[in-house]
């Protein structure tokens, strides 16, 4: 069985497993057949076979946060943190006031964050 065939109980849903797409960039995936698993027959899907371009993003690299501040109760900032050497996008910054027991999303999606106390 070709690993790029689609199988499912109807022509609108199904499973799709492709070979590993390791090169970063755009890869074209060819789907030779769509099979209905309820009947075991090839689908009457009019566009079978078909191909689709898939974009492969580079793996995420977390990066390094600098500098390393120790901020104590009563200290006055501002304290500027910078994230360097990362790959991907910054999803958000989090803050904890209880040694990491709970975290609060502070909504910043840039690679620097300033804490003002």
PDB file of N, CA and C in Angstrom, residues 6-16 33-38 41-48 50:
ATOM      1  N   UNK A   6      -5.175   7.781   0.909  1.00  0.00           N
ATOM      2  CA  UNK A   6      -6.108   8.199   1.950  1.00  0.00           C
ATOM      3  C   UNK A   6      -7.164   7.111   2.093  1.00  0.00           C
ATOM      4  N   UNK A   7      -7.451   6.720   3.344  1.00  0.00           N
ATOM      5  CA  UNK A   7      -8.520   5.762   3.602  1.00  0.00           C
ATOM      6  C   UNK A   7      -9.473   6.352   4.624  1.00  0.00           C
ATOM      7  N   UNK A   8     -10.738   6.037   4.490  1.00  0.00           N
ATOM      8  CA  UNK A   8     -11.736   6.524   5.435  1.00  0.00           C
ATOM      9  C   UNK A   8     -13.091   5.963   5.103  1.00  0.00           C
ATOM     10  N   UNK A   9     -14.086   6.231   5.971  1.00  0.00           N
ATOM     11  CA  UNK A   9     -15.417   5.660   5.773  1.00  0.00           C
ATOM     12  C   UNK A   9     -16.251   6.445   4.764  1.00  0.00           C
ATOM     13  N   UNK A  10     -15.801   7.602   4.359  1.00  0.00           N
ATOM     14  CA  UNK A  10     -16.456   8.348   3.291  1.00  0.00           C
ATOM     15  C   UNK A  10     -15.402   9.204   2.602  1.00  0.00           C
ATOM     16  N   UNK A  11     -15.796   9.952   1.617  1.00  0.00           N
ATOM     17  CA  UNK A  11     -14.807  10.707   0.855  1.00  0.00           C
ATOM     18  C   UNK A  11     -14.513  12.082   1.441  1.00  0.00           C
ATOM     19  N   UNK A  12     -15.162  12.431   2.558  1.00  0.00           N
ATOM     20  CA  UNK A  12     -14.884  13.735   3.147  1.00  0.00           C
ATOM     21  C   UNK A  12     -14.010  13.656   4.380  1.00  0.00           C
ATOM     22  N   UNK A  13     -13.879  12.453   4.973  1.00  0.00           N
ATOM     23  CA  UNK A  13     -12.998  12.284   6.126  1.00  0.00           C
ATOM     24  C   UNK A  13     -12.134  11.057   5.891  1.00  0.00           C
ATOM     25  N   UNK A  14     -11.044  10.984   6.602  1.00  0.00           N
ATOM     26  CA  UNK A  14     -10.189   9.821   6.470  1.00  0.00           C
ATOM     27  C   UNK A  14      -8.856  10.067   7.121  1.00  0.00           C
ATOM     28  N   UNK A  15      -7.988   9.089   7.023  1.00  0.00           N
ATOM     29  CA  UNK A  15      -6.660   9.220   7.608  1.00  0.00           C
ATOM     30  C   UNK A  15      -5.650   9.394   6.490  1.00  0.00           C
ATOM     31  N   UNK A  16      -4.611  10.105   6.822  1.00  0.00           N
ATOM     32  CA  UNK A  16      -3.572  10.382   5.838  1.00  0.00           C
ATOM     33  C   UNK A  16      -2.231  10.323   6.551  1.00  0.00           C
ATOM     34  N   UNK A  33      -4.629   7.193  -4.533  1.00  0.00           N
ATOM     35  CA  UNK A  33      -6.015   6.721  -4.437  1.00  0.00           C
ATOM     36  C   UNK A  33      -6.653   7.168  -3.126  1.00  0.00           C
ATOM     37  N   UNK A  34      -7.971   7.266  -3.169  1.00  0.00           N
ATOM     38  CA  UNK A  34      -8.776   7.507  -1.979  1.00  0.00           C
ATOM     39  C   UNK A  34      -9.674   6.285  -1.849  1.00  0.00           C
ATOM     40  N   UNK A  35      -9.570   5.558  -0.706  1.00  0.00           N
ATOM     41  CA  UNK A  35     -10.302   4.306  -0.534  1.00  0.00           C
ATOM     42  C   UNK A  35     -11.366   4.451   0.541  1.00  0.00           C
ATOM     43  N   UNK A  36     -12.585   3.996   0.248  1.00  0.00           N
ATOM     44  CA  UNK A  36     -13.672   3.981   1.213  1.00  0.00           C
ATOM     45  C   UNK A  36     -13.545   2.709   2.041  1.00  0.00           C
ATOM     46  N   UNK A  37     -13.248   2.837   3.361  1.00  0.00           N
ATOM     47  CA  UNK A  37     -13.046   1.651   4.192  1.00  0.00           C
ATOM     48  C   UNK A  37     -14.354   0.943   4.522  1.00  0.00           C
ATOM     49  N   UNK A  38     -15.500   1.588   4.314  1.00  0.00           N
ATOM     50  CA  UNK A  38     -16.786   0.919   4.535  1.00  0.00           C
ATOM     51  C   UNK A  38     -17.051  -0.105   3.440  1.00  0.00           C
ATOM     52  N   UNK A  41     -13.691  -0.299  -1.496  1.00  0.00           N
ATOM     53  CA  UNK A  41     -13.490   0.077  -2.899  1.00  0.00           C
ATOM     54  C   UNK A  41     -12.817   1.432  -2.999  1.00  0.00           C
ATOM     55  N   UNK A  42     -12.168   1.644  -4.141  1.00  0.00           N
ATOM     56  CA  UNK A  42     -11.641   2.973  -4.402  1.00  0.00           C
ATOM     57  C   UNK A  42     -12.807   3.939  -4.491  1.00  0.00           C
ATOM     58  N   UNK A  43     -12.588   5.121  -4.021  1.00  0.00           N
ATOM     59  CA  UNK A  43     -13.620   6.145  -4.007  1.00  0.00           C
ATOM     60  C   UNK A  43     -13.945   6.598  -5.416  1.00  0.00           C
ATOM     61  N   UNK A  44     -15.142   7.107  -5.566  1.00  0.00           N
ATOM     62  CA  UNK A  44     -15.504   7.711  -6.841  1.00  0.00           C
ATOM     63  C   UNK A  44     -15.074   9.172  -6.874  1.00  0.00           C
ATOM     64  N   UNK A  45     -14.230   9.534  -5.912  1.00  0.00           N
ATOM     65  CA  UNK A  45     -13.726  10.906  -5.817  1.00  0.00           C
ATOM     66  C   UNK A  45     -13.111  11.281  -7.153  1.00  0.00           C
ATOM     67  N   UNK A  46     -13.674  12.278  -7.795  1.00  0.00           N
ATOM     68  CA  UNK A  46     -13.315  12.568  -9.181  1.00  0.00           C
ATOM     69  C   UNK A  46     -11.892  13.086  -9.356  1.00  0.00           C
ATOM     70  N   UNK A  47     -11.295  13.599  -8.296  1.00  0.00           N
ATOM     71  CA  UNK A  47      -9.954  14.169  -8.438  1.00  0.00           C
ATOM     72  C   UNK A  47      -8.845  13.204  -8.040  1.00  0.00           C
ATOM     73  N   UNK A  48      -9.153  11.931  -7.807  1.00  0.00           N
ATOM     74  CA  UNK A  48      -8.130  10.964  -7.430  1.00  0.00           C
ATOM     75  C   UNK A  48      -7.484  10.441  -8.705  1.00  0.00           C
ATOM     76  N   UNK A  50      -4.367  12.856  -6.869  1.00  0.00           N
ATOM     77  CA  UNK A  50      -4.095  14.282  -6.776  1.00  0.00           C
ATOM     78  C   UNK A  50      -2.828  14.498  -5.972  1.00  0.00           C
TER      79      UNK A  50
END
